[in-house]
Coordinates of N, CA and C in Angstrom, one line a residue:
X1 N 9.1 -34.1 0.6 CA 7.6 -34.1 0.7 C 7.1 -34.1 -0.7
X2 N 6.2 -35.1 -1.0 CA 5.6 -35.2 -2.3 C 4.4 -34.2 -2.4
X3 N 4.3 -33.5 -3.5 CA 3.2 -32.6 -3.6 C 2.1 -33.2 -4.5
X4 N 0.9 -33.2 -3.9 CA -0.3 -33.7 -4.7 C -0.7 -32.6 -5.8
X5 N -0.1 -32.8 -7.0 CA -0.3 -31.7 -8.0 C -1.7 -31.7 -8.6
X6 N -2.4 -32.8 -8.5 CA -3.6 -33.0 -9.2 C -4.9 -32.8 -8.4
X7 N -4.8 -32.2 -7.2 CA -5.9 -31.9 -6.4 C -5.7 -30.6 -5.6
X8 N -6.8 -30.2 -5.0 CA -6.8 -29.0 -4.2 C -5.8 -29.1 -3.0
X9 N -5.0 -28.1 -2.8 CA -4.0 -28.1 -1.7 C -4.3 -27.1 -0.6
X10 N -3.7 -27.4 0.5 CA -3.9 -26.6 1.7 C -3.0 -25.3 1.7
X11 N -3.6 -24.2 2.1 CA -2.9 -23.0 2.4 C -3.2 -22.6 3.9
X12 N -2.2 -22.4 4.7 CA -2.5 -22.0 6.1 C -2.4 -20.5 6.2
X13 N -3.2 -20.0 7.1 CA -3.1 -18.6 7.5 C -2.6 -18.5 8.9
X14 N -1.5 -17.9 9.1 CA -0.9 -17.9 10.4 C -1.8 -17.3 11.5
X15 N -1.9 -17.9 12.7 CA -2.8 -17.4 13.7 C -2.3 -16.0 14.3
X16 N -3.3 -15.3 14.8 CA -3.0 -14.0 15.4 C -2.5 -14.2 16.8
X17 N -1.1 -14.2 16.9 CA -0.4 -14.4 18.2 C 0.7 -13.4 18.3
X18 N 0.6 -12.5 19.3 CA 1.5 -11.4 19.4 C 2.9 -11.8 19.8
X19 N 3.0 -13.0 20.5 CA 4.4 -13.4 20.9 C 5.0 -14.1 19.7
X20 N 6.1 -13.6 19.2 CA 6.7 -14.0 18.0 C 7.2 -15.5 18.1
X21 N 7.8 -15.8 19.2 CA 8.3 -17.2 19.4 C 7.2 -18.2 19.4
X22 N 6.1 -17.8 20.1 CA 5.0 -18.8 20.2 C 4.4 -19.0 18.8
X23 N 4.2 -17.9 18.1 CA 3.6 -18.0 16.8 C 4.5 -18.9 15.8
X24 N 5.8 -18.6 15.9 CA 6.7 -19.4 15.0 C 6.7 -20.9 15.4
X25 N 6.6 -21.2 16.7 CA 6.6 -22.6 17.1 C 5.3 -23.3 16.7
X26 N 4.2 -22.6 16.8 CA 2.9 -23.2 16.5 C 2.8 -23.5 15.0
X27 N 3.2 -22.5 14.2 CA 3.2 -22.6 12.7 C 4.2 -23.8 12.3
X28 N 5.4 -23.8 12.9 CA 6.4 -24.8 12.5 C 5.9 -26.2 12.8
X29 N 5.3 -26.3 14.0 CA 4.7 -27.7 14.3 C 3.6 -28.1 13.4
X30 N 2.8 -27.2 13.0 CA 1.7 -27.5 12.1 C 2.2 -28.0 10.8
X31 N 3.3 -27.4 10.3 CA 3.8 -27.7 9.0 C 4.4 -29.1 9.0
X32 N 4.6 -29.7 10.1 CA 5.1 -31.1 10.1 C 4.0 -32.1 9.8
X33 N 2.8 -31.6 9.8 CA 1.6 -32.5 9.6 C 1.4 -33.0 8.2
X34 N 2.1 -32.4 7.2 CA 1.9 -32.9 5.8 C 1.9 -31.7 4.8
X35 N 1.5 -32.0 3.6 CA 1.6 -31.0 2.5 C 0.9 -29.7 2.8
X36 N 1.6 -28.6 2.7 CA 1.0 -27.3 2.7 C 1.7 -26.5 1.6
X37 N 0.9 -25.9 0.7 CA 1.4 -25.2 -0.4 C 2.0 -23.9 0.0
X38 N 1.4 -23.2 0.9 CA 1.9 -21.9 1.3 C 1.3 -21.5 2.6
X39 N 2.0 -20.5 3.3 CA 1.5 -19.9 4.5 C 1.4 -18.4 4.3
X40 N 0.2 -17.9 4.6 CA 0.0 -16.5 4.5 C 0.1 -15.9 5.9
X41 N 1.0 -14.9 6.1 CA 1.2 -14.3 7.4 C 0.6 -12.9 7.4
X42 N -0.5 -12.7 8.0 CA -1.1 -11.4 8.1 C -0.4 -10.5 9.1
X43 N -0.5 -9.2 8.9 CA 0.1 -8.3 9.9 C -0.7 -8.2 11.1
X44 N -2.0 -8.4 11.0 CA -3.0 -8.2 12.1 C -2.8 -6.8 12.7
X45 N -2.7 -6.7 14.1 CA -2.6 -5.4 14.7 C -1.1 -5.0 15.0
X46 N -0.1 -5.8 14.4 CA 1.3 -5.5 14.7 C 1.7 -4.2 14.0
X47 N 2.5 -3.4 14.6 CA 3.1 -2.3 13.9 C 4.2 -2.8 12.9
X48 N 4.7 -2.0 12.0 CA 5.6 -2.5 11.0 C 6.9 -3.1 11.6
X49 N 7.4 -2.5 12.7 CA 8.6 -3.1 13.3 C 8.3 -4.5 13.9
X50 N 7.2 -4.7 14.5 CA 6.8 -6.0 15.1 C 6.6 -7.0 14.0
X51 N 5.9 -6.5 12.9 CA 5.6 -7.4 11.8 C 6.9 -7.9 11.1
X52 N 7.9 -7.0 11.1 CA 9.2 -7.3 10.5 C 9.8 -8.5 11.4
X53 N 9.8 -8.4 12.7 CA 10.3 -9.4 13.5 C 9.6 -10.8 13.3
X54 N 8.3 -10.7 13.3 CA 7.5 -11.9 13.0 C 7.9 -12.6 11.7
X55 N 8.0 -11.7 10.7 CA 8.3 -12.2 9.3 C 9.7 -12.9 9.3
X56 N 10.7 -12.2 9.9 CA 12.0 -12.8 9.9 C 12.1 -14.1 10.6
X57 N 11.2 -14.3 11.6 CA 11.2 -15.6 12.3 C 10.5 -16.6 11.6
X58 N 9.3 -16.2 11.0 CA 8.5 -17.2 10.3 C 8.9 -17.7 9.0
X59 N 9.4 -16.7 8.2 CA 9.7 -17.0 6.8 C 10.6 -18.2 6.6
X60 N 11.8 -18.3 7.3 CA 12.7 -19.5 7.1 C 12.0 -20.8 7.6
X61 N 11.2 -20.7 8.6 CA 10.5 -21.9 9.1 C 9.6 -22.4 8.0
X62 N 8.8 -21.5 7.4 CA 7.9 -21.9 6.4 C 8.6 -22.4 5.2
X63 N 9.6 -21.8 4.7 CA 10.4 -22.2 3.6 C 11.1 -23.5 3.7
X64 N 11.6 -23.8 4.9 CA 12.3 -25.0 5.2 C 11.3 -26.2 5.1
X65 N 10.0 -26.0 5.3 CA 9.0 -27.0 5.2 C 8.6 -27.3 3.7
X66 N 9.1 -26.5 2.8 CA 8.7 -26.6 1.4 C 7.6 -25.8 1.0
X67 N 7.0 -25.0 1.9 CA 5.9 -24.1 1.6 C 6.4 -22.7 1.2
X68 N 5.6 -22.0 0.5 CA 5.9 -20.6 0.2 C 5.4 -19.7 1.3
X69 N 6.2 -18.7 1.6 CA 5.9 -17.7 2.7 C 5.3 -16.4 2.0
X70 N 4.1 -16.1 2.3 CA 3.4 -14.9 1.7 C 3.0 -14.0 2.8
X71 N 3.4 -12.7 2.7 CA 3.1 -11.8 3.7 C 2.0 -10.9 3.3
X72 N 1.1 -10.6 4.3 CA -0.1 -9.7 4.0 C 0.1 -8.6 5.0
X73 N 0.7 -7.5 4.5 CA 0.9 -6.3 5.3 C 1.9 -5.4 4.6
X74 N 2.8 -4.8 5.4 CA 3.7 -3.8 4.9 C 4.6 -4.5 3.8
X75 N 4.5 -4.0 2.6 CA 5.3 -4.6 1.5 C 6.8 -4.5 1.6
X76 N 7.3 -3.5 2.4 CA 8.7 -3.4 2.6 C 9.3 -4.6 3.4
X77 N 8.4 -5.2 4.2 CA 8.9 -6.3 5.0 C 9.2 -7.5 4.1
X78 N 8.6 -7.6 3.0 CA 8.8 -8.8 2.1 C 10.2 -8.9 1.7
X79 N 10.8 -7.9 1.2 CA 12.2 -7.9 0.8 C 13.2 -8.2 1.9
X80 N 12.9 -7.5 3.0 CA 13.8 -7.6 4.2 C 13.8 -9.0 4.8
X81 N 12.7 -9.7 4.7 CA 12.5 -11.0 5.3 C 12.8 -12.1 4.3
X82 N 13.0 -11.8 3.1 CA 13.2 -12.8 2.0 C 12.0 -13.7 1.8
X83 N 10.8 -13.2 2.0 CA 9.6 -13.9 1.8 C 9.4 -14.2 0.3
X84 N 8.6 -15.2 0.0 CA 8.4 -15.6 -1.4 C 7.4 -14.7 -2.1
X85 N 6.5 -14.0 -1.3 CA 5.5 -13.2 -2.0 C 4.7 -12.3 -1.1
X86 N 3.8 -11.6 -1.8 CA 3.0 -10.6 -1.2 C 1.5 -10.9 -1.4
X87 N 0.7 -11.0 -0.3 CA -0.7 -11.2 -0.4 C -1.4 -9.8 -0.1
X88 N -2.1 -9.4 -1.1 CA -2.7 -8.1 -1.1 C -4.2 -8.2 -0.9
X89 N -4.8 -7.2 -0.1 CA -6.2 -7.3 0.2 C -7.0 -6.1 -0.4
X90 N -6.3 -5.3 -1.2 CA -6.9 -4.1 -1.7 C -7.4 -4.3 -3.1
X91 N -7.7 -3.2 -3.8 CA -8.3 -3.2 -5.2 C -7.3 -3.7 -6.2
X92 N -7.8 -3.8 -7.4 CA -7.0 -4.2 -8.6 C -5.8 -3.3 -8.8
X93 N -6.0 -2.0 -8.6 CA -4.9 -1.1 -8.8 C -3.7 -1.4 -7.9
X94 N -4.0 -1.8 -6.7 CA -2.9 -2.2 -5.7 C -2.2 -3.4 -6.2
X95 N -2.9 -4.4 -6.7 CA -2.3 -5.6 -7.3 C -1.5 -5.2 -8.5
X96 N -2.0 -4.3 -9.4 CA -1.3 -3.9 -10.6 C 0.0 -3.3 -10.3
X97 N 0.0 -2.4 -9.3 CA 1.3 -1.7 -8.9 C 2.3 -2.7 -8.4
X98 N 1.8 -3.7 -7.6 CA 2.8 -4.7 -7.0 C 3.3 -5.6 -8.1
X99 N 2.5 -5.9 -9.0 CA 3.0 -6.8 -10.1 C 4.0 -6.1 -11.0
X100 N 3.8 -4.8 -11.2 CA 4.7 -4.0 -12.0 C 6.1 -3.9 -11.2
X101 N 6.0 -3.8 -9.9 CA 7.2 -3.6 -9.1 C 8.0 -4.9 -8.9
X102 N 7.2 -6.0 -8.7 CA 7.9 -7.2 -8.2 C 7.8 -8.4 -9.3
X103 N 7.4 -8.1 -10.5 CA 7.2 -9.1 -11.5 C 8.5 -10.0 -11.6
X104 N 8.3 -11.3 -11.7 CA 9.4 -12.2 -11.8 C 10.3 -12.4 -10.5
X105 N 10.0 -11.6 -9.5 CA 10.8 -11.6 -8.3 C 10.0 -12.3 -7.2
X106 N 8.7 -11.9 -7.1 CA 7.8 -12.4 -6.0 C 6.5 -12.9 -6.5
X107 N 5.9 -13.8 -5.7 CA 4.5 -14.2 -6.0 C 3.7 -13.0 -5.5
X108 N 2.7 -12.6 -6.4 CA 1.8 -11.5 -6.0 C 0.4 -12.0 -6.3
X109 N -0.4 -11.9 -5.2 CA -1.8 -12.3 -5.4 C -2.7 -11.8 -4.3
X110 N -3.9 -12.2 -4.3 CA -4.9 -11.8 -3.3 C -6.0 -11.1 -3.9
X111 N -6.3 -9.9 -3.3 CA -7.5 -9.1 -3.8 C -8.7 -9.3 -3.0
X112 N -9.4 -8.2 -2.9 CA -10.7 -8.2 -2.1 C -11.8 -8.5 -3.1
X113 N -11.8 -9.7 -3.6 CA -12.7 -10.0 -4.7 C -14.1 -10.5 -4.1
X114 N -14.9 -9.5 -3.8 CA -16.2 -9.8 -3.1 C -17.3 -10.1 -4.1
X115 N -17.1 -9.9 -5.4 CA -18.1 -10.3 -6.4 C -17.4 -10.5 -7.7
X116 N -18.1 -11.0 -8.7 CA -17.6 -11.3 -10.0 C -16.9 -10.1 -10.7
X117 N -17.5 -9.0 -10.6 CA -17.0 -7.8 -11.3 C -15.6 -7.5 -10.8
X118 N -15.4 -7.4 -9.4 CA -14.1 -7.1 -8.9 C -13.1 -8.2 -9.2
X119 N -13.6 -9.5 -9.2 CA -12.7 -10.6 -9.5 C -12.1 -10.5 -10.9
X120 N -13.0 -10.1 -11.8 CA -12.5 -10.0 -13.2 C -11.6 -8.8 -13.4
X121 N -11.8 -7.7 -12.6 CA -10.9 -6.6 -12.6 C -9.5 -7.0 -12.1
X122 N -9.5 -7.8 -11.1 CA -8.2 -8.3 -10.5 C -7.6 -9.3 -11.5
X123 N -8.4 -10.1 -12.1 CA -7.9 -11.1 -13.1 C -7.2 -10.4 -14.3
X124 N -7.7 -9.3 -14.7 CA -7.1 -8.6 -15.8 C -5.6 -8.2 -15.5
X125 N -5.3 -8.1 -14.2 CA -3.9 -7.7 -13.9 C -3.0 -8.9 -13.9
X126 N -3.5 -10.1 -14.1 CA -2.7 -11.3 -14.2 C -1.9 -11.6 -12.9
X127 N -2.6 -11.6 -11.7 CA -1.9 -12.0 -10.5 C -1.5 -13.5 -10.5
X128 N -0.7 -13.9 -9.6 CA -0.3 -15.3 -9.5 C -1.5 -16.1 -9.0
X129 N -2.4 -15.5 -8.2 CA -3.6 -16.2 -7.7 C -4.6 -15.1 -7.3
X130 N -5.8 -15.5 -7.1 CA -6.9 -14.7 -6.6 C -7.4 -15.3 -5.3
X131 N -7.8 -14.5 -4.4 CA -8.3 -15.1 -3.1 C -9.7 -14.7 -2.9
X132 N -10.6 -15.6 -2.6 CA -12.0 -15.4 -2.3 C -12.3 -15.5 -0.8
X133 N -12.7 -14.4 -0.2 CA -12.9 -14.5 1.3 C -12.0 -13.5 2.0
X134 N -12.0 -13.4 3.3 CA -11.2 -12.6 4.1 C -10.2 -13.5 4.9
X135 N -9.0 -13.0 5.2 CA -8.1 -13.9 5.9 C -8.6 -14.3 7.3
X136 N -9.4 -13.4 7.9 CA -10.0 -13.7 9.2 C -11.5 -14.0 9.0
X137 N -11.9 -14.5 7.9 CA -13.3 -14.7 7.6 C -13.9 -16.0 8.0
X138 N -13.1 -16.8 8.7 CA -13.5 -18.2 9.1 C -14.3 -18.0 10.5
X139 N -15.5 -17.5 10.4 CA -16.3 -17.3 11.6 C -17.4 -18.3 11.8
X140 N -17.6 -19.2 10.8 CA -18.6 -20.3 10.9 C -17.9 -21.6 10.6
X141 N -18.5 -22.8 11.0 CA -17.8 -24.1 10.6 C -17.7 -24.3 9.1
X142 N -18.6 -23.8 8.4 CA -18.5 -24.0 6.9 C -18.0 -22.8 6.2
X143 N -17.5 -23.0 5.0 CA -17.0 -21.9 4.2 C -18.2 -21.0 3.8
X144 N -18.0 -19.8 3.6 CA -19.1 -18.9 3.2 C -19.6 -19.3 1.8
X145 N -20.9 -19.4 1.7 CA -21.5 -19.9 0.4 C -21.1 -19.0 -0.7
X146 N -21.0 -17.7 -0.5 CA -20.7 -16.7 -1.6 C -19.3 -17.0 -2.1
X147 N -18.4 -17.3 -1.2 CA -17.0 -17.6 -1.6 C -16.9 -18.9 -2.4
X148 N -17.7 -19.9 -1.9 CA -17.7 -21.2 -2.7 C -18.2 -21.0 -4.1
X149 N -19.3 -20.2 -4.2 CA -19.9 -19.9 -5.5 C -18.9 -19.2 -6.4
X150 N -18.2 -18.2 -5.9 CA -17.2 -17.4 -6.6 C -16.1 -18.3 -7.1
X151 N -15.6 -19.2 -6.2 CA -14.5 -20.1 -6.5 C -14.9 -21.1 -7.6
X152 N -16.1 -21.6 -7.5 CA -16.6 -22.5 -8.6 C -16.7 -21.8 -9.9
X153 N -17.3 -20.6 -9.9 CA -17.4 -19.9 -11.2 C -16.0 -19.6 -11.8
X154 N -15.1 -19.1 -10.9 CA -13.7 -18.7 -11.4 C -13.0 -20.0 -11.9
X155 N -13.0 -21.0 -11.1 CA -12.2 -22.2 -11.5 C -12.7 -22.8 -12.8
X156 N -14.0 -22.7 -13.1 CA -14.6 -23.2 -14.3 C -14.2 -22.4 -15.6
X157 N -13.8 -21.2 -15.4 CA -13.6 -20.2 -16.5 C -12.2 -19.8 -16.7
X158 N -11.4 -19.6 -15.6 CA -10.2 -18.8 -15.7 C -9.0 -19.6 -15.2
X159 N -7.9 -19.5 -15.9 CA -6.7 -20.3 -15.6 C -5.9 -19.9 -14.4
X160 N -6.1 -18.6 -14.0 CA -5.4 -18.1 -12.8 C -5.9 -18.9 -11.6
X161 N -5.0 -19.5 -10.8 CA -5.4 -20.3 -9.7 C -6.2 -19.4 -8.6
X162 N -7.1 -20.1 -7.9 CA -7.8 -19.4 -6.9 C -7.6 -20.1 -5.5
X163 N -7.6 -19.3 -4.5 CA -7.7 -19.8 -3.1 C -9.0 -19.4 -2.5
X164 N -9.7 -20.3 -1.9 CA -11.0 -20.0 -1.3 C -10.9 -20.2 0.2
X165 N -11.3 -19.2 1.0 CA -11.3 -19.3 2.5 C -12.3 -20.4 3.0
X166 N -11.8 -21.3 3.8 CA -12.6 -22.3 4.4 C -13.2 -21.8 5.7
X167 N -13.8 -22.7 6.4 CA -14.4 -22.4 7.7 C -13.6 -22.9 8.9
X168 N -14.3 -23.0 10.1 CA -13.6 -23.4 11.3 C -13.6 -24.9 11.4
X169 N -14.3 -25.6 10.5 CA -14.4 -27.1 10.5 C -13.5 -27.6 9.4
X170 N -12.6 -28.5 9.7 CA -11.7 -29.0 8.7 C -12.5 -29.6 7.5
X171 N -13.7 -30.1 7.7 CA -14.5 -30.6 6.6 C -14.8 -29.6 5.5
X172 N -14.7 -28.3 5.9 CA -15.0 -27.3 4.9 C -13.9 -27.3 3.8
X173 N -12.7 -27.9 4.0 CA -11.7 -28.0 3.0 C -12.2 -28.8 1.8
X174 N -13.0 -29.9 2.1 CA -13.6 -30.7 1.0 C -14.6 -29.9 0.2
X175 N -15.4 -29.1 0.9 CA -16.4 -28.3 0.2 C -15.7 -27.3 -0.8
X176 N -14.6 -26.8 -0.4 CA -13.8 -25.9 -1.2 C -13.3 -26.7 -2.4
X177 N -12.7 -27.8 -2.1 CA -12.1 -28.7 -3.2 C -13.1 -29.0 -4.2
X178 N -14.4 -29.3 -3.8 CA -15.4 -29.7 -4.7 C -15.8 -28.6 -5.7
X179 N -15.4 -27.3 -5.4 CA -15.7 -26.2 -6.3 C -14.8 -26.3 -7.5
X180 N -13.7 -27.0 -7.4 CA -12.7 -27.0 -8.5 C -11.5 -26.0 -8.1
X181 N -11.6 -25.3 -7.0 CA -10.5 -24.4 -6.6 C -9.2 -25.1 -6.4
X182 N -8.1 -24.5 -6.7 CA -6.8 -25.1 -6.6 C -6.3 -25.1 -5.2
X183 N -6.8 -24.2 -4.3 CA -6.3 -24.1 -2.9 C -7.4 -23.8 -2.0
X184 N -7.3 -24.3 -0.8 CA -8.2 -24.0 0.3 C -7.4 -23.4 1.5
X185 N -7.9 -22.2 1.9 CA -7.2 -21.5 3.1 C -7.9 -21.8 4.4
X186 N -7.1 -22.2 5.4 CA -7.7 -22.5 6.7 C -6.8 -21.8 7.7
X187 N -7.5 -21.4 8.8 CA -6.8 -20.7 9.9 C -7.3 -21.4 11.2
X188 N -8.4 -21.0 11.7 CA -8.9 -21.6 13.0 C -9.1 -23.1 13.0
X189 N -9.5 -23.6 11.8 CA -9.7 -25.0 11.7 C -8.4 -25.8 12.1
X190 N -7.3 -25.2 11.8 CA -6.0 -25.8 12.1 C -5.5 -25.3 13.5
X191 N -5.6 -24.0 13.7 CA -4.8 -23.5 14.9 C -5.6 -23.2 16.1
X192 N -7.0 -23.4 16.1 CA -7.8 -23.2 17.3 C -7.3 -24.1 18.5
X193 N -6.8 -25.3 18.2 CA -6.2 -26.2 19.1 C -4.8 -26.4 18.7
X194 N -3.9 -25.5 19.1 CA -2.5 -25.6 18.5 C -1.8 -26.9 18.7
X195 N -2.1 -27.6 19.8 CA -1.4 -28.9 20.1 C -1.8 -29.9 19.1
X196 N -3.0 -29.8 18.5 CA -3.5 -30.8 17.5 C -3.2 -30.4 16.0
X197 N -2.6 -29.2 15.9 CA -2.4 -28.6 14.5 C -1.8 -29.6 13.5
X198 N -0.7 -30.3 13.9 CA -0.1 -31.2 12.9 C -1.0 -32.4 12.5
X199 N -1.7 -32.9 13.5 CA -2.6 -34.0 13.2 C -3.8 -33.6 12.4
X200 N -4.2 -32.3 12.6 CA -5.3 -31.8 11.8 C -4.8 -31.6 10.3
X201 N -3.6 -31.0 10.1 CA -3.1 -30.9 8.8 C -3.0 -32.3 8.1
X202 N -2.6 -33.3 8.8 CA -2.5 -34.6 8.3 C -3.9 -35.1 7.9
X203 N -4.9 -34.8 8.8 CA -6.3 -35.3 8.5 C -6.9 -34.6 7.3
X204 N -6.6 -33.3 7.1 CA -7.1 -32.6 6.0 C -6.5 -33.1 4.7
X205 N -5.2 -33.4 4.7 CA -4.5 -34.0 3.5 C -5.1 -35.4 3.2
X206 N -5.4 -36.2 4.2 CA -6.0 -37.5 4.0 C -7.4 -37.4 3.4
X207 N -8.1 -36.4 3.9 CA -9.5 -36.2 3.4 C -9.4 -35.8 1.9
X208 N -8.5 -34.8 1.6 CA -8.4 -34.4 0.2 C -7.8 -35.5 -0.7
X209 N -6.9 -36.3 -0.2 CA -6.4 -37.4 -1.0 C -7.5 -38.4 -1.3
X210 N -8.4 -38.6 -0.4 CA -9.4 -39.6 -0.6 C -10.6 -39.1 -1.4
X211 N -11.0 -37.8 -1.2 CA -12.3 -37.4 -1.7 C -12.2 -36.2 -2.6
X212 N -11.2 -35.5 -2.7 CA -11.2 -34.3 -3.5 C -11.1 -34.7 -5.0
X213 N -11.9 -33.9 -5.8 CA -11.8 -34.2 -7.3 C -10.4 -33.9 -7.8
X214 N -10.1 -34.7 -8.9 CA -8.8 -34.5 -9.5 C -8.9 -33.6 -10.7
X215 N -7.8 -32.8 -10.8 CA -7.8 -31.8 -12.0 C -7.4 -32.6 -13.2
X216 N -7.9 -32.2 -14.3 CA -7.5 -32.8 -15.6 C -6.2 -32.2 -16.0
X217 N -5.4 -33.1 -16.7 CA -4.0 -32.6 -17.1 C -4.2 -31.6 -18.3

């Protein structure tokens, strides 16, 4: 699979499905639709043991597609499942601790960057990426205007890549790309109709190929 290095790329957020086999099947099928940079797997309401089972099933499927598997939940599960990284939703101190612990071994990123001040605090820790929005924040068709504004501000100033949460409409991916953000995260836009997930991934990639701004070398 060729990777479009010079434009915004898609990040998928795994859907909230309690049945491990069903979740793995839906994510695996979606990944056949085209380029996906990474898949973030939230713990949702699963206990640590259940999350472990989901991670062990999902991580190899994600990695075989060429995407990075990032877990958002119990950090102990990351090592056991051989995931590529850890997505954190806490303050800068949490990211700092994880970077100290996993530096050069895992991708560490995320952060609850609700405003510029907290974003800069997180940025000082030098994570692999920063995330604007909430993993389940796709409650409207469009991306949240505040997240778009933060993504545009960050991308214009700071080299650390950013991921901006999109909305429930696949067209929100282009709005994120137009901010200059390196990645757009989508969940319900892809998984609300699981049977169409691969064609939606293909459609998003085609949209970004055609209309997303290109990064300068």
